[in-house]
Amino acid sequence: MKKLYFLSLALLPLMTAQAQTVTEYAVREAASVKEPFVCDSTDIKGNRYKADLLKTDVVVSPDAFASDIVTTDTTGMLTLAGREGENVLYIVTTRLRAERFMKADLKITSPLPFDASVEGLGKASKSEAQDSISPQSSRTIALRMEPEKTYPVTLKVLVPSDGKGDFCIKCEVVAKKEFKDVVCTTGMSQKGRFMLDNTVYNNRVTGVQLSPSGKYLITRYTYAYSADRSDSRAELTEVKSGKHIAYVNGNLRWMPRTDKLWYTRRAAVGSDLITVDPLTQQEEVLFRSLPDERFQWFPDEKKMIVMKNDEGARDNGPLKHILSPRDRIPGNRNSSYPCIYYPENGTTERLTFGKKSTYVADISPDGKKVLLQSSDEDVSRHPYYYISTLCELDLTTRTIDTIFTDKPYMDGVEYSPDGTKLLFTGGPEAFDSIGKNCGNFPIANNYDKQAYIMDLATREVEAITRDFNPSIENIIWNRADGNIYLRVTEADDVNVYVYSPKARTMKRLPLETPVVSSFVLPTDDASVAAYYGTDDHSAGRAYLYQMKKGTSRLIADPMKEQLDKLELGQTEAWNFTASDGTLITGKCCLPPAFDASKKYPMIVYYYGGTTPTTKGISSPYCAQLLASRGYVVYVIQPSGTIGFGQEFSARHVNAWGKWTANDIIEGVQKFCAAHPFVDADHVGCMGASYGGFMTQYLQTQTDIFAAAVSHAGISNVTSYWGEGYWGYSYNAIAAAGSWPWQNPDLFAQGSLFNADKINTPLLLLHGTADTNVPIGESIQLFNALKILGKTVEFIEVEGENHFIQDYPKRILWHNTIMAWFARFLQNDDRWWNDIWPDNKDGK
């Protein structure tokens, strides 16, 4: 028999004017719990038995809760049903979210025993029961809530079997005195905001692989729940029907020519290679005792290329004799070389010998020849690095055909399906600049990747993308249809194009995701492809693409369930024509629950290096993450980035910010004028690496920003050029043909030499182990701004390189950035002062 016990009106005076009462909960169906049979007077530690049914282990799963929201009565008390003669355990949940940084107490009041916890913040427990609410009925949990972060509250409540007393519980958020103005929303019906955790801890597709015939598909999933909890799986399906066949070993790969899967298993000597029939899952040991190195199959599936390594000479003792600029980089003196491994007799045949590392770039379709590629640098000339030599080795005759030596700006190369041509990727100035098309600019941006076809018989080269604006990410010459498939960066998208070598036509495939992370084709079928990608509202969606119909079929969207619980901001394109007539593209991301009648602060973000900011939600700088804290976010694609054509990307060369800064300043001014909901007096900007340089440089050119954040920024181009591992080589393209002694004005363009012009409050962040942009770049500017009495803060991230990999450190890093913006863009310094209590004046 069940009884309901209702709250008496005598409890009403307990409500306080300052407290915010929680009125929405989700309640799991009550579970009956029984005391154990006591078979001894004490346990193994000598403790006497004391009933504590609250300690009953319960796995709290969101799926276990009722779908309907339970609402309290006007008193805010949640009434729970008891069962005569039974002890009943309830699991009750709710959520808290503060609009700004907030300190408060969660006050839990009940005459019942309960355990309470707020995820990530604290716990409270009450083991005794009262007949009615008394001063002993309450417990508190201290709350320190970050802005817009959702905090789940879990209550484990024990309703006793005696049927006496008030069976109820109440939760109140009591703000600390200095936080009474902060709005805190409570309850289960509210959606969460997109937080830093959502960029990393989610479910998504991370790989697709089609069998050579195109009949079968492997889809790889990653499930990341927390820093120490994750999982993965690989699903095998039939392409035509979509039928699930099996979940398979995540290390399985397709054989190069047959529809069989393979993987390696560590053996007593080396590794065994096992093949798997996709339908029967029957395994067969194909080869035993393979070398443990990674390998590349030959087309005949009977031998493979393995890479081995020679360690270079080491200097004895604590001193190291640096032989070249890149000799500072660990492992530079090692040399890699390719070998052919013959599994049938276990022999390994070395293909090259020498000081330079050599790689097999591709194997000919008949397996009789290989392309050997090596690279070197010569600091005595420009370009002084990125110089390649390519040879074709005939494996039958052991003769070498040198295709070219010391060619600059070359990347990858592969054979055509018939083996008579080669497909190259490289910079616009590869092959004596036949692909160069950068208008009046004398030097191209050689990060803007192009494609070339060489006829092996005549050695004639054709630049097939000279008039094609997107920049190539990767390229496939498909054997089945003879077409070339290009995955390219195009503005803030990553698209796939198909090029017909016969018709010399280029066509974009109408794929469903704007940023294609991977696009794969079967080697022997031209009717189907598989891909997965992302956009500003999803990540890790996977599709099958039907070539003839030009249609896609969604096969997996594992992140949808998580994203459906969040309220994301609306994104839309926003472009303008700059004063020089150039179309500058970008986008706007509005904060969730946007109200056009209000004024919002704004954060501006721009590219790092020379790559545009593509759509997506996986970066710690993504627009949705910044917008979730109540900001309008303007992402601009200024001059100098690839993906907009060679003339546009060439503006990056020998400029170090000039073109880019003008576009950003003009874009911000025009965006604010066109959007009255933006508070033009509270606009901030941020960037990392080259984007960090731009943040610093911008403040020497304008005072339109109220706050700025530079992560791993470059303040002195000269010291970056000489000190970072890749500073000199990056400048071989960004400052092509220029050196500090020959063009000092260019190298002195950084913010350090103009520090006196900076008036914007500036936050500098840098990893102490950054080998790309050494931490001295932030130290120099920090020292200068401190001496000048400017508002500046400097945060070192201990042990981190160019990107903050350690996730607990990344949380602190991210919160520091957002607290800085809250301080200056939202006029709220409470979060900053809580994180950095000894640095309240910023001077």
Coordinates of N, CA and C in Angstrom, one line a residue, residues 147-237:
P147 N 30.5 31.1 -15.4 CA 29.4 31.6 -16.2 C 28.8 30.6 -17.2
E148 N 27.5 30.4 -17.2 CA 26.7 29.7 -18.2 C 27.1 28.2 -18.2
K149 N 27.8 27.7 -17.2 CA 28.1 26.3 -17.1 C 27.0 25.6 -16.3
T150 N 26.5 24.5 -16.8 CA 25.5 23.7 -16.2 C 26.1 22.8 -15.1
Y151 N 25.5 22.9 -13.9 CA 26.0 22.0 -12.8 C 24.8 21.1 -12.4
P152 N 25.0 19.8 -12.7 CA 24.0 18.8 -12.3 C 24.0 18.6 -10.7
V153 N 22.8 18.6 -10.2 CA 22.6 18.3 -8.7 C 22.0 16.9 -8.6
T154 N 22.5 16.1 -7.8 CA 22.0 14.8 -7.5 C 21.7 14.6 -6.1
L155 N 20.4 14.2 -5.8 CA 20.0 14.0 -4.4 C 19.6 12.5 -4.3
K156 N 20.1 11.8 -3.3 CA 19.7 10.5 -3.0 C 19.0 10.6 -1.6
V157 N 17.7 10.3 -1.7 CA 16.8 10.5 -0.5 C 16.2 9.2 0.0
L158 N 16.3 9.0 1.3 CA 15.7 7.7 1.8 C 14.4 8.0 2.6
V159 N 13.3 7.4 2.1 CA 12.0 7.5 2.8 C 11.9 6.3 3.7
P160 N 11.8 6.5 5.0 CA 11.8 5.3 5.9 C 10.5 4.5 5.8
S161 N 10.5 3.3 6.4 CA 9.4 2.4 6.3 C 8.3 2.7 7.3
D162 N 8.6 3.5 8.3 CA 7.6 3.7 9.4 C 6.4 4.6 9.0
G163 N 6.5 5.3 7.9 CA 5.4 6.1 7.5 C 5.1 7.3 8.3
K164 N 6.1 7.8 9.0 CA 5.9 8.9 9.9 C 6.6 10.1 9.4
G165 N 6.1 11.3 9.6 CA 6.8 12.6 9.2 C 6.4 13.1 7.8
D166 N 7.1 14.2 7.5 CA 6.9 14.8 6.2 C 7.9 14.3 5.2
F167 N 7.5 13.7 4.2 CA 8.4 13.1 3.2 C 8.5 14.2 2.0
C168 N 9.5 15.0 2.2 CA 9.7 16.1 1.3 C 11.2 16.6 1.3
I169 N 11.5 17.4 0.3 CA 12.9 17.9 0.2 C 12.8 19.2 -0.6
K170 N 13.7 20.2 -0.2 CA 13.7 21.5 -0.8 C 15.1 21.9 -1.1
C171 N 15.3 22.6 -2.2 CA 16.7 23.1 -2.6 C 16.5 24.6 -2.8
E172 N 17.5 25.4 -2.3 CA 17.5 26.8 -2.5 C 18.9 27.3 -2.8
V173 N 19.1 28.2 -3.8 CA 20.4 28.8 -4.1 C 20.4 30.1 -3.4
V174 N 21.3 30.3 -2.5 CA 21.5 31.5 -1.7 C 22.7 32.2 -2.1
A175 N 22.6 33.3 -2.8 CA 23.8 34.0 -3.3 C 24.5 34.7 -2.2
K176 N 25.9 34.7 -2.4 CA 26.7 35.5 -1.5 C 26.4 37.0 -1.7
K177 N 26.6 37.8 -0.7 CA 26.2 39.2 -0.8 C 26.6 39.9 -2.0
E178 N 27.9 39.7 -2.5 CA 28.4 40.5 -3.6 C 28.0 39.9 -4.9
F179 N 27.1 38.8 -4.9 CA 26.7 38.2 -6.2 C 25.2 38.1 -6.3
K180 N 24.5 39.0 -5.5 CA 23.0 39.0 -5.5 C 22.4 39.5 -6.8
D181 N 23.3 40.1 -7.6 CA 22.7 40.6 -8.9 C 22.8 39.6 -10.0
V182 N 23.5 38.5 -9.8 CA 23.7 37.4 -10.8 C 22.5 36.6 -10.9
V183 N 22.0 36.4 -12.2 CA 20.8 35.5 -12.4 C 21.3 34.1 -12.4
C184 N 20.6 33.2 -11.7 CA 20.9 31.8 -11.7 C 19.6 31.1 -12.1
T185 N 19.6 30.3 -13.1 CA 18.5 29.6 -13.6 C 18.6 28.1 -13.0
T186 N 17.5 27.5 -12.7 CA 17.4 26.2 -12.1 C 16.4 25.4 -12.8
G187 N 16.5 24.1 -12.6 CA 15.5 23.2 -13.1 C 16.0 22.3 -14.2
M188 N 15.2 21.3 -14.6 CA 15.6 20.3 -15.6 C 15.2 20.7 -17.0
S189 N 14.3 21.6 -17.2 CA 13.8 21.9 -18.5 C 14.8 22.8 -19.3
Q190 N 15.7 23.5 -18.6 CA 16.6 24.4 -19.3 C 17.6 23.6 -20.1
K191 N 18.0 24.1 -21.3 CA 19.0 23.5 -22.0 C 20.4 24.0 -21.6
G192 N 21.4 23.3 -21.8 CA 22.7 23.7 -21.4 C 23.4 24.6 -22.4
R193 N 24.5 25.2 -22.1 CA 25.3 26.0 -23.0 C 26.5 25.1 -23.5
F194 N 27.0 25.5 -24.7 CA 28.2 24.8 -25.2 C 29.4 25.3 -24.5
M195 N 30.1 24.3 -23.8 CA 31.2 24.6 -23.0 C 32.5 23.9 -23.5
L196 N 33.6 24.2 -22.9 CA 34.9 23.7 -23.3 C 34.9 22.2 -23.4
D197 N 34.2 21.5 -22.4 CA 34.1 20.1 -22.4 C 33.5 19.5 -23.7
N198 N 32.6 20.3 -24.2 CA 31.9 19.8 -25.4 C 32.8 19.8 -26.7
T199 N 33.9 20.5 -26.6 CA 34.8 20.5 -27.8 C 35.6 19.2 -27.8
V200 N 35.7 18.6 -26.6 CA 36.6 17.4 -26.5 C 35.8 16.1 -26.1
Y201 N 35.0 16.2 -25.1 CA 34.3 15.1 -24.6 C 32.9 14.9 -25.3
N202 N 32.9 14.1 -26.3 CA 31.7 13.9 -27.1 C 31.8 12.6 -27.8
N203 N 30.8 12.2 -28.5 CA 30.8 11.0 -29.3 C 30.8 11.5 -30.8
R204 N 31.6 10.9 -31.6 CA 31.7 11.3 -33.0 C 32.3 10.2 -33.9
V205 N 32.1 10.3 -35.2 CA 32.8 9.4 -36.1 C 34.2 10.0 -36.3
T206 N 35.2 9.1 -36.3 CA 36.5 9.6 -36.5 C 37.2 8.8 -37.6
G207 N 36.5 8.1 -38.4 CA 37.1 7.4 -39.5 C 36.1 6.6 -40.4
V208 N 36.3 6.6 -41.7 CA 35.5 5.8 -42.6 C 36.5 5.1 -43.5
Q209 N 36.2 3.8 -43.9 CA 37.0 3.1 -44.8 C 36.2 2.2 -45.7
L210 N 36.3 2.3 -47.0 CA 35.5 1.5 -47.9 C 36.4 0.3 -48.4
S211 N 35.8 -0.8 -48.5 CA 36.6 -2.0 -49.1 C 37.0 -1.7 -50.5
P212 N 38.0 -2.4 -51.1 CA 38.4 -2.1 -52.5 C 37.2 -2.2 -53.5
S213 N 36.3 -3.1 -53.3 CA 35.1 -3.2 -54.2 C 34.0 -2.2 -54.0
G214 N 34.1 -1.5 -52.8 CA 33.0 -0.6 -52.4 C 31.8 -1.3 -51.8
K215 N 31.9 -2.6 -51.5 CA 30.8 -3.4 -51.0 C 30.6 -3.2 -49.5
Y216 N 31.7 -3.0 -48.8 CA 31.7 -2.9 -47.3 C 32.3 -1.6 -46.8
L217 N 31.8 -1.2 -45.6 CA 32.3 0.0 -45.0 C 32.6 -0.3 -43.6
I218 N 33.7 0.3 -43.1 CA 34.0 0.4 -41.7 C 33.9 1.8 -41.2
T219 N 33.1 2.0 -40.2 CA 32.9 3.3 -39.6 C 33.5 3.3 -38.2
R220 N 34.4 4.2 -37.9 CA 35.1 4.2 -36.6 C 34.4 5.3 -35.7
Y221 N 34.2 4.9 -34.5 CA 33.5 5.9 -33.5 C 34.5 6.0 -32.3
T222 N 34.5 7.3 -31.8 CA 35.2 7.6 -30.6 C 34.2 8.1 -29.6
Y223 N 34.2 7.6 -28.4 CA 33.4 8.0 -27.3 C 34.3 8.6 -26.2
A224 N 34.3 9.9 -26.0 CA 35.2 10.5 -25.0 C 34.2 11.1 -24.0
Y225 N 34.3 10.6 -22.7 CA 33.4 11.0 -21.7 C 34.1 12.0 -20.7
S226 N 35.4 11.8 -20.4 CA 36.1 12.6 -19.5 C 37.6 12.4 -19.7
A227 N 38.4 13.1 -19.0 CA 39.9 13.0 -19.2 C 40.4 11.6 -19.0
D228 N 39.7 10.8 -18.1 CA 40.2 9.4 -17.8 C 39.2 8.4 -18.2
R229 N 38.2 8.7 -19.1 CA 37.3 7.7 -19.5 C 36.9 7.9 -20.9
S230 N 37.2 6.9 -21.8 CA 36.8 7.0 -23.2 C 36.7 5.6 -23.7
D231 N 36.1 5.5 -24.9 CA 36.0 4.2 -25.6 C 36.0 4.4 -27.1
S232 N 36.1 3.3 -27.8 CA 36.0 3.4 -29.3 C 35.5 2.1 -29.8
R233 N 35.0 2.2 -31.0 CA 34.5 0.9 -31.7 C 34.5 1.1 -33.2
A234 N 34.5 0.0 -33.9 CA 34.5 0.1 -35.3 C 33.4 -0.8 -35.8
E235 N 32.5 -0.3 -36.6 CA 31.3 -1.1 -37.1 C 31.5 -1.4 -38.6
L236 N 31.3 -2.7 -38.9 CA 31.3 -3.1 -40.3 C 29.9 -3.3 -40.8
T237 N 29.6 -2.6 -42.0 CA 28.3 -2.6 -42.6 C 28.4 -2.9 -44.0

